[in-house]
């Protein structure tokens, strides 16, 4: 059973930066797509960014140019570097790992980490 554990959330002022990390307890190699989602109060969960080993990372329009997703397969870890944060980025951020053949083959979620952007 794979477990994902996020860390790195917190309170930051507008314009600041945070780096989120997500570590998988089991082995998740190149057959999985890693992604970061977020959910703000009263809103649906939305995809922020995702990455596979060989494809270009993809981002939601709202975070392009500010967020960077990366992965370290040797450490079973995915990161989300968030720069120039805005109050609208306030949300609970979730890490997800989904098998490339579909969720039925493997779909794992972390518990979430709170990011609050406020002055």
Short mmCIF file of N, CA and C in Angstrom, two decimals:
data_model
loop_
_atom_site.label_atom_id
_atom_site.label_comp_id
_atom_site.label_asym_id
_atom_site.label_seq_id
_atom_site.Cartn_x
_atom_site.Cartn_y
_atom_site.Cartn_z
N UNK A 1 0.84 -1.18 0.00
CA UNK A 1 0.00 0.00 0.00
C UNK A 1 0.89 1.25 0.00
N UNK A 2 0.62 2.14 -0.92
CA UNK A 2 1.40 3.37 -1.02
C UNK A 2 0.73 4.46 -0.22
N UNK A 3 1.51 5.21 0.51
CA UNK A 3 1.01 6.38 1.22
C UNK A 3 1.80 7.60 0.78
N UNK A 4 1.08 8.72 0.62
CA UNK A 4 1.71 9.98 0.25
C UNK A 4 1.62 10.94 1.42
N UNK A 5 2.72 11.60 1.73
CA UNK A 5 2.76 12.54 2.85
C UNK A 5 3.28 13.87 2.35
N UNK A 6 2.44 14.91 2.47
CA UNK A 6 2.84 16.25 2.04
C UNK A 6 3.43 17.03 3.21
N UNK A 7 4.25 18.00 2.88
CA UNK A 7 4.80 18.92 3.87
C UNK A 7 5.16 20.23 3.17
N UNK A 8 5.40 21.26 3.98
CA UNK A 8 5.87 22.52 3.43
C UNK A 8 4.85 23.64 3.39
N UNK A 9 3.61 23.35 3.76
CA UNK A 9 2.60 24.40 3.76
C UNK A 9 2.83 25.36 4.92
N UNK A 10 2.04 26.44 4.92
CA UNK A 10 2.16 27.42 5.98
C UNK A 10 1.55 28.74 5.61
N UNK A 11 1.86 29.74 6.42
CA UNK A 11 1.36 31.10 6.21
C UNK A 11 2.48 31.94 5.58
N UNK A 12 2.15 32.62 4.51
CA UNK A 12 3.14 33.45 3.82
C UNK A 12 2.46 34.73 3.34
N UNK A 13 3.23 35.79 3.26
CA UNK A 13 2.70 37.06 2.78
C UNK A 13 2.60 37.06 1.26
N UNK A 14 1.72 37.88 0.70
CA UNK A 14 1.65 37.99 -0.76
C UNK A 14 3.02 38.34 -1.34
N UNK A 15 3.34 37.66 -2.45
CA UNK A 15 4.65 37.83 -3.06
C UNK A 15 5.70 36.88 -2.54
N UNK A 16 5.38 36.14 -1.49
CA UNK A 16 6.34 35.21 -0.91
C UNK A 16 6.37 33.88 -1.64
N UNK A 17 7.18 32.96 -1.10
CA UNK A 17 7.38 31.65 -1.72
C UNK A 17 7.23 30.53 -0.70
N UNK A 18 6.82 29.39 -1.19
CA UNK A 18 6.77 28.16 -0.41
C UNK A 18 7.16 27.01 -1.32
N UNK A 19 7.71 25.96 -0.73
CA UNK A 19 8.01 24.75 -1.47
C UNK A 19 7.33 23.58 -0.79
N UNK A 20 6.41 22.96 -1.51
CA UNK A 20 5.71 21.79 -1.00
C UNK A 20 6.46 20.53 -1.43
N UNK A 21 6.45 19.54 -0.56
CA UNK A 21 7.05 18.24 -0.86
C UNK A 21 6.02 17.15 -0.63
N UNK A 22 6.13 16.09 -1.40
CA UNK A 22 5.25 14.93 -1.24
C UNK A 22 6.10 13.68 -1.39
N UNK A 23 6.16 12.89 -0.34
CA UNK A 23 6.97 11.68 -0.33
C UNK A 23 6.06 10.46 -0.35
N UNK A 24 6.37 9.52 -1.23
CA UNK A 24 5.63 8.26 -1.30
C UNK A 24 6.34 7.20 -0.47
N UNK A 25 5.55 6.49 0.35
CA UNK A 25 6.15 5.47 1.21
C UNK A 25 6.56 4.24 0.43
N UNK A 26 5.84 3.97 -0.67
CA UNK A 26 6.17 2.83 -1.51
C UNK A 26 6.89 3.30 -2.76
N UNK A 27 7.11 2.37 -3.65
CA UNK A 27 7.84 2.70 -4.86
C UNK A 27 6.88 3.13 -5.96
N UNK A 28 6.99 4.37 -6.37
CA UNK A 28 6.20 4.87 -7.50
C UNK A 28 7.18 5.36 -8.53
N UNK A 29 7.33 4.64 -9.59
CA UNK A 29 8.31 4.99 -10.59
C UNK A 29 7.67 5.64 -11.80
N UNK A 30 8.17 5.38 -12.95
CA UNK A 30 7.78 6.16 -14.12
C UNK A 30 6.38 5.84 -14.62
N UNK A 31 5.72 4.83 -14.10
CA UNK A 31 4.39 4.48 -14.58
C UNK A 31 3.30 5.34 -13.96
N UNK A 32 3.68 6.31 -13.16
CA UNK A 32 2.71 7.14 -12.48
C UNK A 32 2.85 8.60 -12.89
N UNK A 33 1.71 9.26 -12.98
CA UNK A 33 1.66 10.70 -13.14
C UNK A 33 1.52 11.33 -11.76
N UNK A 34 2.41 12.24 -11.44
CA UNK A 34 2.31 12.97 -10.19
C UNK A 34 1.57 14.28 -10.45
N UNK A 35 0.80 14.69 -9.46
CA UNK A 35 0.06 15.93 -9.64
C UNK A 35 -0.15 16.62 -8.29
N UNK A 36 -0.33 17.91 -8.37
CA UNK A 36 -0.76 18.70 -7.22
C UNK A 36 -2.13 19.28 -7.53
N UNK A 37 -3.05 19.12 -6.59
CA UNK A 37 -4.37 19.72 -6.66
C UNK A 37 -4.51 20.68 -5.48
N UNK A 38 -5.50 21.55 -5.56
CA UNK A 38 -5.81 22.40 -4.42
C UNK A 38 -7.32 22.60 -4.31
N UNK A 39 -7.74 22.87 -3.09
CA UNK A 39 -9.15 23.11 -2.84
C UNK A 39 -9.29 24.26 -1.85
N UNK A 40 -9.90 25.33 -2.33
CA UNK A 40 -10.17 26.48 -1.48
C UNK A 40 -11.54 26.33 -0.84
N UNK A 41 -11.79 27.00 0.27
CA UNK A 41 -13.10 26.89 0.94
C UNK A 41 -14.24 27.25 -0.01
N UNK A 42 -15.24 26.36 -0.07
CA UNK A 42 -16.40 26.61 -0.91
C UNK A 42 -16.20 26.38 -2.38
N UNK A 43 -15.03 25.87 -2.76
CA UNK A 43 -14.74 25.65 -4.18
C UNK A 43 -14.40 24.18 -4.43
N UNK A 44 -14.49 23.79 -5.70
CA UNK A 44 -14.14 22.42 -6.07
C UNK A 44 -12.62 22.26 -6.12
N UNK A 45 -12.20 21.03 -5.94
CA UNK A 45 -10.78 20.74 -6.06
C UNK A 45 -10.35 20.95 -7.51
N UNK A 46 -9.21 21.60 -7.70
CA UNK A 46 -8.73 21.88 -9.05
C UNK A 46 -7.29 21.41 -9.22
N UNK A 47 -6.98 21.02 -10.46
CA UNK A 47 -5.64 20.58 -10.79
C UNK A 47 -4.73 21.79 -10.92
N UNK A 48 -3.61 21.76 -10.23
CA UNK A 48 -2.65 22.86 -10.28
C UNK A 48 -1.53 22.56 -11.27
N UNK A 49 -0.98 21.36 -11.17
CA UNK A 49 0.14 20.98 -12.04
C UNK A 49 0.29 19.47 -12.03
N UNK A 50 0.85 18.93 -13.13
CA UNK A 50 1.14 17.50 -13.16
C UNK A 50 2.40 17.24 -13.97
N UNK A 51 3.00 16.07 -13.74
CA UNK A 51 4.26 15.75 -14.41
C UNK A 51 4.40 14.25 -14.56
N UNK A 52 4.94 13.85 -15.73
CA UNK A 52 5.38 12.48 -15.94
C UNK A 52 6.88 12.51 -16.18
N UNK A 53 7.47 11.39 -16.25
CA UNK A 53 8.92 11.34 -16.37
C UNK A 53 9.40 11.96 -17.68
N UNK A 54 8.70 11.65 -18.76
CA UNK A 54 9.23 12.04 -20.05
C UNK A 54 8.48 13.18 -20.73
N UNK A 55 7.43 13.64 -20.13
CA UNK A 55 6.66 14.70 -20.77
C UNK A 55 6.88 16.03 -20.06
N UNK A 56 6.58 17.09 -20.74
CA UNK A 56 6.71 18.42 -20.18
C UNK A 56 5.67 18.63 -19.09
N UNK A 57 6.06 19.20 -17.97
CA UNK A 57 5.07 19.51 -16.94
C UNK A 57 3.98 20.41 -17.49
N UNK A 58 2.81 20.27 -16.89
CA UNK A 58 1.67 21.10 -17.31
C UNK A 58 1.11 21.82 -16.10
N UNK A 59 0.60 23.03 -16.35
CA UNK A 59 0.14 23.88 -15.26
C UNK A 59 -1.22 24.50 -15.57
N UNK A 60 -1.95 24.77 -14.52
CA UNK A 60 -3.17 25.56 -14.67
C UNK A 60 -2.77 26.98 -15.07
N UNK A 61 -3.61 27.63 -15.86
CA UNK A 61 -3.29 28.98 -16.32
C UNK A 61 -3.04 29.94 -15.16
N UNK A 62 -3.73 29.72 -14.06
CA UNK A 62 -3.63 30.64 -12.93
C UNK A 62 -2.28 30.61 -12.24
N UNK A 63 -1.49 29.56 -12.48
CA UNK A 63 -0.19 29.44 -11.78
C UNK A 63 0.99 29.43 -12.73
N UNK A 64 0.74 29.47 -14.04
CA UNK A 64 1.84 29.44 -15.00
C UNK A 64 2.80 30.60 -14.77
N UNK A 65 4.09 30.28 -14.80
CA UNK A 65 5.10 31.30 -14.58
C UNK A 65 5.42 31.56 -13.12
N UNK A 66 4.61 31.01 -12.22
CA UNK A 66 4.83 31.22 -10.78
C UNK A 66 5.14 29.91 -10.05
N UNK A 67 4.55 28.82 -10.49
CA UNK A 67 4.73 27.52 -9.84
C UNK A 67 5.57 26.61 -10.73
N UNK A 68 6.35 25.74 -10.08
CA UNK A 68 7.15 24.75 -10.80
C UNK A 68 7.01 23.40 -10.12
N UNK A 69 6.61 22.39 -10.89
CA UNK A 69 6.52 21.03 -10.36
C UNK A 69 7.74 20.25 -10.82
N UNK A 70 8.27 19.43 -9.93
CA UNK A 70 9.41 18.59 -10.28
C UNK A 70 9.31 17.28 -9.51
N UNK A 71 10.05 16.28 -9.97
CA UNK A 71 10.01 14.99 -9.30
C UNK A 71 11.40 14.41 -9.19
N UNK A 72 11.61 13.64 -8.15
CA UNK A 72 12.87 12.93 -7.92
C UNK A 72 12.49 11.46 -7.73
N UNK A 73 12.66 10.67 -8.78
CA UNK A 73 12.25 9.27 -8.72
C UNK A 73 13.06 8.47 -7.70
N UNK A 74 14.32 8.82 -7.55
CA UNK A 74 15.15 8.09 -6.60
C UNK A 74 14.67 8.29 -5.17
N UNK A 75 14.08 9.46 -4.92
CA UNK A 75 13.59 9.76 -3.57
C UNK A 75 12.08 9.55 -3.45
N UNK A 76 11.44 9.11 -4.54
CA UNK A 76 9.97 8.95 -4.54
C UNK A 76 9.29 10.22 -4.06
N UNK A 77 9.74 11.34 -4.56
CA UNK A 77 9.27 12.63 -4.08
C UNK A 77 8.91 13.54 -5.24
N UNK A 78 7.85 14.32 -5.05
CA UNK A 78 7.49 15.36 -5.99
C UNK A 78 7.42 16.68 -5.23
N UNK A 79 7.79 17.74 -5.91
CA UNK A 79 7.85 19.06 -5.29
C UNK A 79 6.95 20.04 -6.05
N UNK A 80 6.52 21.06 -5.33
CA UNK A 80 5.84 22.18 -5.97
C UNK A 80 6.44 23.46 -5.40
N UNK A 81 7.25 24.11 -6.23
CA UNK A 81 7.83 25.39 -5.86
C UNK A 81 6.84 26.47 -6.23
N UNK A 82 6.43 27.25 -5.26
CA UNK A 82 5.43 28.29 -5.48
C UNK A 82 6.05 29.65 -5.18
N UNK A 83 6.13 30.48 -6.20
CA UNK A 83 6.70 31.82 -6.07
C UNK A 83 5.64 32.87 -6.34
N UNK A 84 5.92 34.08 -5.88
CA UNK A 84 5.01 35.21 -6.09
C UNK A 84 3.57 34.83 -5.72
N UNK A 85 3.42 34.29 -4.54
CA UNK A 85 2.11 33.81 -4.11
C UNK A 85 1.11 34.95 -3.95
N UNK A 86 -0.13 34.61 -4.25
CA UNK A 86 -1.23 35.57 -4.19
C UNK A 86 -2.28 35.07 -3.21
N UNK A 87 -3.09 35.97 -2.64
CA UNK A 87 -4.15 35.51 -1.72
C UNK A 87 -5.06 34.45 -2.34
N UNK A 88 -5.22 34.52 -3.67
CA UNK A 88 -6.08 33.54 -4.35
C UNK A 88 -5.48 32.15 -4.36
N UNK A 89 -4.22 32.02 -4.00
CA UNK A 89 -3.58 30.70 -3.92
C UNK A 89 -3.88 30.00 -2.60
N UNK A 90 -4.53 30.68 -1.69
CA UNK A 90 -4.87 30.08 -0.41
C UNK A 90 -5.79 28.88 -0.60
N UNK A 91 -5.37 27.73 -0.09
CA UNK A 91 -6.12 26.49 -0.27
C UNK A 91 -5.41 25.37 0.47
N UNK A 92 -6.08 24.24 0.54
CA UNK A 92 -5.41 23.01 0.96
C UNK A 92 -4.86 22.35 -0.31
N UNK A 93 -3.59 22.04 -0.29
CA UNK A 93 -2.92 21.45 -1.44
C UNK A 93 -2.75 19.95 -1.22
N UNK A 94 -3.12 19.19 -2.24
CA UNK A 94 -3.08 17.73 -2.17
C UNK A 94 -2.14 17.17 -3.22
N UNK A 95 -1.39 16.18 -2.83
CA UNK A 95 -0.54 15.44 -3.75
C UNK A 95 -1.29 14.21 -4.25
N UNK A 96 -1.10 13.89 -5.52
CA UNK A 96 -1.77 12.73 -6.12
C UNK A 96 -0.79 11.98 -7.02
N UNK A 97 -0.86 10.66 -6.97
CA UNK A 97 -0.11 9.82 -7.89
C UNK A 97 -1.08 8.83 -8.53
N UNK A 98 -1.19 8.88 -9.85
CA UNK A 98 -2.15 8.03 -10.56
C UNK A 98 -1.43 7.25 -11.66
N UNK A 99 -1.75 5.95 -11.74
CA UNK A 99 -1.14 5.09 -12.76
C UNK A 99 -1.53 5.60 -14.15
N UNK A 100 -0.60 5.51 -15.09
CA UNK A 100 -0.87 6.02 -16.43
C UNK A 100 -1.95 5.24 -17.15
N UNK A 101 -2.26 4.03 -16.68
CA UNK A 101 -3.32 3.23 -17.30
C UNK A 101 -4.67 3.45 -16.64
N UNK A 102 -4.71 4.36 -15.69
CA UNK A 102 -5.99 4.70 -15.07
C UNK A 102 -6.00 4.50 -13.58
N UNK A 103 -6.96 5.13 -12.94
CA UNK A 103 -7.04 5.11 -11.48
C UNK A 103 -7.23 3.70 -10.93
N UNK A 104 -7.88 2.83 -11.69
CA UNK A 104 -8.11 1.47 -11.19
C UNK A 104 -6.81 0.71 -10.99
N UNK A 105 -5.75 1.13 -11.67
CA UNK A 105 -4.44 0.49 -11.53
C UNK A 105 -3.65 1.08 -10.37
N UNK A 106 -4.09 2.23 -9.88
CA UNK A 106 -3.38 2.86 -8.77
C UNK A 106 -3.72 4.34 -8.73
N UNK A 107 -4.21 4.82 -7.60
CA UNK A 107 -4.60 6.22 -7.45
C UNK A 107 -4.45 6.57 -5.98
N UNK A 108 -3.45 7.37 -5.67
CA UNK A 108 -3.11 7.64 -4.28
C UNK A 108 -3.16 9.14 -3.99
N UNK A 109 -3.62 9.48 -2.79
CA UNK A 109 -3.75 10.87 -2.37
C UNK A 109 -3.07 11.09 -1.03
N UNK A 110 -2.51 12.26 -0.87
CA UNK A 110 -1.99 12.66 0.42
C UNK A 110 -3.10 13.25 1.27
N UNK A 111 -2.75 13.61 2.49
CA UNK A 111 -3.74 14.13 3.44
C UNK A 111 -3.99 15.62 3.27
N UNK A 112 -3.13 16.29 2.52
CA UNK A 112 -3.29 17.72 2.28
C UNK A 112 -2.44 18.56 3.22
N UNK A 113 -2.03 19.71 2.70
CA UNK A 113 -1.27 20.67 3.51
C UNK A 113 -1.83 22.07 3.23
N UNK A 114 -2.04 22.83 4.29
CA UNK A 114 -2.68 24.14 4.17
C UNK A 114 -1.66 25.20 3.73
N UNK A 115 -2.05 25.96 2.72
CA UNK A 115 -1.27 27.12 2.29
C UNK A 115 -2.16 28.35 2.45
N UNK A 116 -1.69 29.31 3.22
CA UNK A 116 -2.43 30.54 3.45
C UNK A 116 -1.58 31.73 3.05
N UNK A 117 -2.10 32.52 2.13
CA UNK A 117 -1.38 33.71 1.66
C UNK A 117 -2.15 34.94 2.16
N UNK A 118 -1.54 35.64 3.08
CA UNK A 118 -2.23 36.77 3.71
C UNK A 118 -1.22 37.72 4.32
N UNK A 119 -1.57 39.00 4.29
CA UNK A 119 -0.72 40.00 4.93
C UNK A 119 -1.18 40.25 6.37
#
